[in-house]
XYZ file of C-alpha atoms in Angstrom:
305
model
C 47.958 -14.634 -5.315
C 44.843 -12.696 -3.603
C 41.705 -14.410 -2.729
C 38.427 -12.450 -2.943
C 35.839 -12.835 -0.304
C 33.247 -14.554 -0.631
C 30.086 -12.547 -0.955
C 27.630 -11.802 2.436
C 25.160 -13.508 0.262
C 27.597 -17.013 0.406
C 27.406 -16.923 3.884
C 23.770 -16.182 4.516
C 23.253 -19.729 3.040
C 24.739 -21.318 5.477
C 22.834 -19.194 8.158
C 19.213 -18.788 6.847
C 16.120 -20.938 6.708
C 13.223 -19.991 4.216
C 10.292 -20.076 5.340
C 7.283 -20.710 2.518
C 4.001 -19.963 4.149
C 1.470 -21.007 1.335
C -1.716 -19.987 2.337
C -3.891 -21.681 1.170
C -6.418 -18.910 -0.052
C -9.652 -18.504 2.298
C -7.947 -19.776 5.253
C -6.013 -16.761 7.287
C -6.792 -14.155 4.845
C -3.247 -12.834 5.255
C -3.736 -11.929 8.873
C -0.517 -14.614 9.415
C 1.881 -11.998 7.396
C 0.065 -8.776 8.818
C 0.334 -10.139 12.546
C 4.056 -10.753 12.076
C 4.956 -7.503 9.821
C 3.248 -5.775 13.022
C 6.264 -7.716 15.450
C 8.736 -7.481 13.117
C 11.506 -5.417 14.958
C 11.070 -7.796 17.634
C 11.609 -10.694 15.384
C 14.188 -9.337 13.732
C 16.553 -9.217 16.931
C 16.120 -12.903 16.795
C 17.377 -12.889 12.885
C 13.796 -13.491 11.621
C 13.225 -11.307 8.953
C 9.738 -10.254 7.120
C 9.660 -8.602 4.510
C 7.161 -6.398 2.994
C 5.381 -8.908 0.164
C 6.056 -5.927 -2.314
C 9.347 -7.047 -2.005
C 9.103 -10.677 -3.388
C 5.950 -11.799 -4.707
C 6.553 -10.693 -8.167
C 10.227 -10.700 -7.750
C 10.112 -14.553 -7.055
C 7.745 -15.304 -9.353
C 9.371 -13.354 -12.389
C 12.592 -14.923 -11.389
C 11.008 -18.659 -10.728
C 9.696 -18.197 -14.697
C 12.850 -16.898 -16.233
C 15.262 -20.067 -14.626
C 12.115 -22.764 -16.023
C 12.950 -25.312 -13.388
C 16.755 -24.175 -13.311
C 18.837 -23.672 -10.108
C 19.447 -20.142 -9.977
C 23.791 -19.007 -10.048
C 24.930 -17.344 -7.105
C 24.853 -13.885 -8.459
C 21.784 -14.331 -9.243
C 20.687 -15.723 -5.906
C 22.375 -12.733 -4.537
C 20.748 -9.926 -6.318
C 17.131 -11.351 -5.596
C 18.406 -11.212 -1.765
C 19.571 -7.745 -1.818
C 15.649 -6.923 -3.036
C 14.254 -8.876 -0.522
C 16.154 -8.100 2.337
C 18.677 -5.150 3.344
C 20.152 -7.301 6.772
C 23.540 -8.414 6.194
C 22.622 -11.993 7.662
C 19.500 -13.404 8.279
C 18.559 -16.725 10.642
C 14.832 -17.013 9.001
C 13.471 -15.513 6.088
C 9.303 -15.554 6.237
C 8.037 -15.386 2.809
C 3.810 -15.525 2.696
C 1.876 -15.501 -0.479
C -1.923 -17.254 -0.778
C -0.744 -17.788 -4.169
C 2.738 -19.969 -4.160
C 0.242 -23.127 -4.898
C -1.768 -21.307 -7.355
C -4.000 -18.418 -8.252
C -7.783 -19.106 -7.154
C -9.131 -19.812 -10.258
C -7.381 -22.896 -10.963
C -7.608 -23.775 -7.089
C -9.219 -26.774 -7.667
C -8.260 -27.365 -11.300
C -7.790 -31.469 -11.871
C -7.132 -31.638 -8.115
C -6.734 -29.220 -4.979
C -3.771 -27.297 -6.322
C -2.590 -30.019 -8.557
C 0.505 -27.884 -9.944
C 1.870 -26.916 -6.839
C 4.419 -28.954 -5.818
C 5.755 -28.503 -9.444
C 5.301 -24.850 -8.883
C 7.067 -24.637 -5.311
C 9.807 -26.659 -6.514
C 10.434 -23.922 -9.502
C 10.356 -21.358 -6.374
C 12.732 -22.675 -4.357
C 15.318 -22.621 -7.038
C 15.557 -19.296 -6.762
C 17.227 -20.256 -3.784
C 18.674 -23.654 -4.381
C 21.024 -23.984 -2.032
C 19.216 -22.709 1.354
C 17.211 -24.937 3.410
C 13.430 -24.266 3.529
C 10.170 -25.370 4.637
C 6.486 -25.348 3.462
C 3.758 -24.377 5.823
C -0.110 -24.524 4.747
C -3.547 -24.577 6.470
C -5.875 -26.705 4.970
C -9.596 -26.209 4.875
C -12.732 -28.538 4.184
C -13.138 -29.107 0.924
C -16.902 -28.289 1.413
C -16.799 -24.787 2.435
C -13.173 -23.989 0.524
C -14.182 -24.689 -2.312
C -17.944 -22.359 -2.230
C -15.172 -19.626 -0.869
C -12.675 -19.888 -3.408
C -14.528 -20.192 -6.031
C -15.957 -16.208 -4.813
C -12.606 -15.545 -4.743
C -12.095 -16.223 -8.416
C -14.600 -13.915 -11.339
C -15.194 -14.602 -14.530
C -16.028 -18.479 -14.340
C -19.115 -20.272 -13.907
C -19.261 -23.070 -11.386
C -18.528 -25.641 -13.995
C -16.288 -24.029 -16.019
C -13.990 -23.313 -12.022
C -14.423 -26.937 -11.215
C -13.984 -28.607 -14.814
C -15.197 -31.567 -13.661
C -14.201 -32.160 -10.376
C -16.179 -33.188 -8.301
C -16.030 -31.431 -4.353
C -16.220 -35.262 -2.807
C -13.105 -36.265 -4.287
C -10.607 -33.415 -3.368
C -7.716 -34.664 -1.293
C -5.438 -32.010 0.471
C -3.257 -35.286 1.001
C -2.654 -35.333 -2.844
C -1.248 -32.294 -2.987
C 0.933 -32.528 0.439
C 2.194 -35.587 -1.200
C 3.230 -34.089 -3.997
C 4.679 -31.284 -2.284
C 7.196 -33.875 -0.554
C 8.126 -35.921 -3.142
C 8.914 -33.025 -5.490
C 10.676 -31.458 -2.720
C 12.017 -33.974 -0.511
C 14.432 -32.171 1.678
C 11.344 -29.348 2.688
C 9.451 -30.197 5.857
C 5.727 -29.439 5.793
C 3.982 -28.560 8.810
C 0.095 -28.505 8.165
C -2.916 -27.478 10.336
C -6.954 -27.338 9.612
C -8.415 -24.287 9.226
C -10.971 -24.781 11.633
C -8.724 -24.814 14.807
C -6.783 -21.613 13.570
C -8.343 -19.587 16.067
C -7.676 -21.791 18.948
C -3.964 -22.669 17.337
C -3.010 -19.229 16.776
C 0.014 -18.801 18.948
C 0.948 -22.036 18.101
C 0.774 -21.352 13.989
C 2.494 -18.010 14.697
C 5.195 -19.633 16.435
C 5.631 -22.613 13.878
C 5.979 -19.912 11.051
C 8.372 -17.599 12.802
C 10.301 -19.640 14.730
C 10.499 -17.231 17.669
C 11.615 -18.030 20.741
C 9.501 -18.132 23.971
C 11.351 -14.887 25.249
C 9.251 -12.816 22.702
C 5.479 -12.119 23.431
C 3.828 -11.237 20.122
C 1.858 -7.883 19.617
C -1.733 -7.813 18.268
C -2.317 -11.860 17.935
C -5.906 -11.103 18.632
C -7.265 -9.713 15.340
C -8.152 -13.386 14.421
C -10.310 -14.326 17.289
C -11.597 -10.630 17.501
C -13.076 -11.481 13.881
C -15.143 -13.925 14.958
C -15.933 -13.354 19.002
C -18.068 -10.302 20.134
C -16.087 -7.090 20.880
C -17.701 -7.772 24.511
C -16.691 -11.360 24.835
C -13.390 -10.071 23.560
C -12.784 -7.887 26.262
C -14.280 -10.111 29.005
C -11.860 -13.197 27.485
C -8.881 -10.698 27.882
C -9.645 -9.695 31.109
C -10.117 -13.766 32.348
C -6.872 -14.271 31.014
C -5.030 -11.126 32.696
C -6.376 -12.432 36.156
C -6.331 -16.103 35.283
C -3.251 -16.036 32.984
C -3.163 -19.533 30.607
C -0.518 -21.747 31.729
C 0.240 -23.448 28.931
C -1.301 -23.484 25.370
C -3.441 -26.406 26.361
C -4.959 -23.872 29.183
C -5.309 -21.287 26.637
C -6.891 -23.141 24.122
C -9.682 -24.067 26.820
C -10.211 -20.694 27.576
C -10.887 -19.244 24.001
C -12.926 -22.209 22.798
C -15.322 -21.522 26.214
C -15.604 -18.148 25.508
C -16.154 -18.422 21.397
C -18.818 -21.400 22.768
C -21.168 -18.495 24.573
C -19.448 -15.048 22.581
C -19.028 -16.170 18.696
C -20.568 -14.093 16.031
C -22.939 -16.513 14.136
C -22.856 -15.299 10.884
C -18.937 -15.573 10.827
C -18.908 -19.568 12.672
C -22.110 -20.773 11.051
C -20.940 -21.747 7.332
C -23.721 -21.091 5.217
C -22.866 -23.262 1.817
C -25.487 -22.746 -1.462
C -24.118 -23.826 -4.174
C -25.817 -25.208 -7.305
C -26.451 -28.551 -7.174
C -24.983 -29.543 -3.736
C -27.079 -31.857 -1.417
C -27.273 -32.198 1.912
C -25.676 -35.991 1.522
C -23.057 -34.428 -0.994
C -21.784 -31.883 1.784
C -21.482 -34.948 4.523
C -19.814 -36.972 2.314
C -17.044 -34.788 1.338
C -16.751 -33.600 5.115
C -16.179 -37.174 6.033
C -13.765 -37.511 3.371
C -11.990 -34.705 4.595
C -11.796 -35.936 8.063
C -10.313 -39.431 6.517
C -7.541 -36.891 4.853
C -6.756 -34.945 8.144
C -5.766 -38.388 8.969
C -3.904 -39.322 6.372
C -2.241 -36.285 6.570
C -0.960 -36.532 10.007
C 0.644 -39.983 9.573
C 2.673 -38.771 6.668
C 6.045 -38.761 7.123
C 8.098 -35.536 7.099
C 5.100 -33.306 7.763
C 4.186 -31.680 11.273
C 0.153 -31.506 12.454
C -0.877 -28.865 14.751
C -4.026 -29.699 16.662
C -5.710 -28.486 19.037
């Protein structure tokens, strides 16, 4: 009697890790997937693979619909793969989209996101039987929700919050939801805030690379808020005076964003109708209270500064 093989696609399952980066919108502004589509040969020689988001964004989504909350056959599983990727084996997949949680004008709909967990569970059986992860920066709901909502057209104010109001929007709602809907997916979580003195250490988290490869270009983030001249002086500290250890590093670009930060990119103008002063404080305090919440979950990962 002859035994077929088993498809690659079988044994990729055992070998590869998805990797869901979720956005959220306003926070990175897809500099994350640019950053590591720019290193991706060197990634790849580590097994992480990126793919173009041409490749999957619709794919996933199309496919997520047509199985409504069913675990997707092998075949199937194996013919989204072969669009996705062209490797024969993979040890990470990185798969980035601002809009896994939701599009922007529901962002806030009943709740930060309040169909995403429901939503990232229907993604990840596409791939049922591969072990993934979430990963999501977080922003204050105070000036997220001012920069969503410019993200979004056609609403008015009221009609994009529908009766929210900003001082009761949890991120820890949704990250709770994310992990009891999807129990088996670690989360790891950061504020949007620290990105720029976190960047490494987000890049790292997402990849998974190891310390043997030096990413290209990670400065476009900093660079977008720092004077071309304090750029170039900060680069030139750290080429004489080379960080030690991300602790050291994070030192150096928070001293240098202190005295070389462009104000109009750090100084968070919010306007919005009807906000006060009071309202503003209140929901950044609440947000603080979250971050804290947050971090003592279980099954989720913080990166701070």
């Amino acid at each position: 009697m002859s035994h077929k093989a088993a498809p690659t696609q079988t044994i990729w399952k055992a070998l590869m890790r998805i990797v869901y980066h979720l956005g959220a919108h306003c926070t990175d502004e897809e500099r994350l997937l640019r950053c590591l589509l720019k290193n991706r040969g060197a990634l790849a020689a580590e097994g992480i693979i990126v793919p173009g988001p041409a490749k999957y964004r619709t794919l996933l989504r199309d496919t997520a619909m047509a199985l409504k909350g069913q675990p997707a056959t092998q075949d199937t599983q194996a013919l989204v793969l072969d669009q996705i990727m062209s490797e024969s084996e993979a040890n990470r997949l990185i798969l980035s989209w601002d809009n896994f949680l939701g599009y922007a004008q529901g962002a806030v709909r009943n709740g930060i996101y309040s169909s995403g967990a429901e939503r990232m569970f229907a993604f990840c059986q596409v791939f049922p039987g591969i072990e993934a992860e979430f990963h999501l920066a977080i922003r204050n709901p105070a000036t997220f929700v001012p920069a969503v909502f410019q993200k979004q057209s056609g609403r008015s104010y009221h009609e994009f919050m529908d009766g929210v109001q900003v001082d009761s929007l949890r991120w820890s709602t949704l990250i709770a939801a994310l992990r009891a809907t999807n129990p088996d997916m670690p989360v790891t979580v950061w504020c949007d805030e620290d990105t720029p003195l976190l960047w490494p250490e987000v890049l790292q988290a997402v990849s998974g690379h190891s310390s043997a490869i030096t990413l290209a270009d990670t400065d476009d983030l900093v660079a977008s808020i720092m004077s071309a001249d304090g750029l170039q002086r900060m680069a030139s500290y750290m080429e004489s005076h080379p960080p030690q250890n991300p602790a050291q590093r994070r030192r150096v670009v928070s001293a240098f964003l202190d005295k070389f930060a462009l104000p109009e990119q750090v100084d968070y103008l919010i306007d919005m109708e009807g906000w006060s002063e009071d309202l503003i404080d209140r929901t950044t305090q609440a947000y603080d209270q979250d971050v804290s919440r947050i971090m003592a979950m279980d099954g989720v990962t913080f990166l701070t500064p």
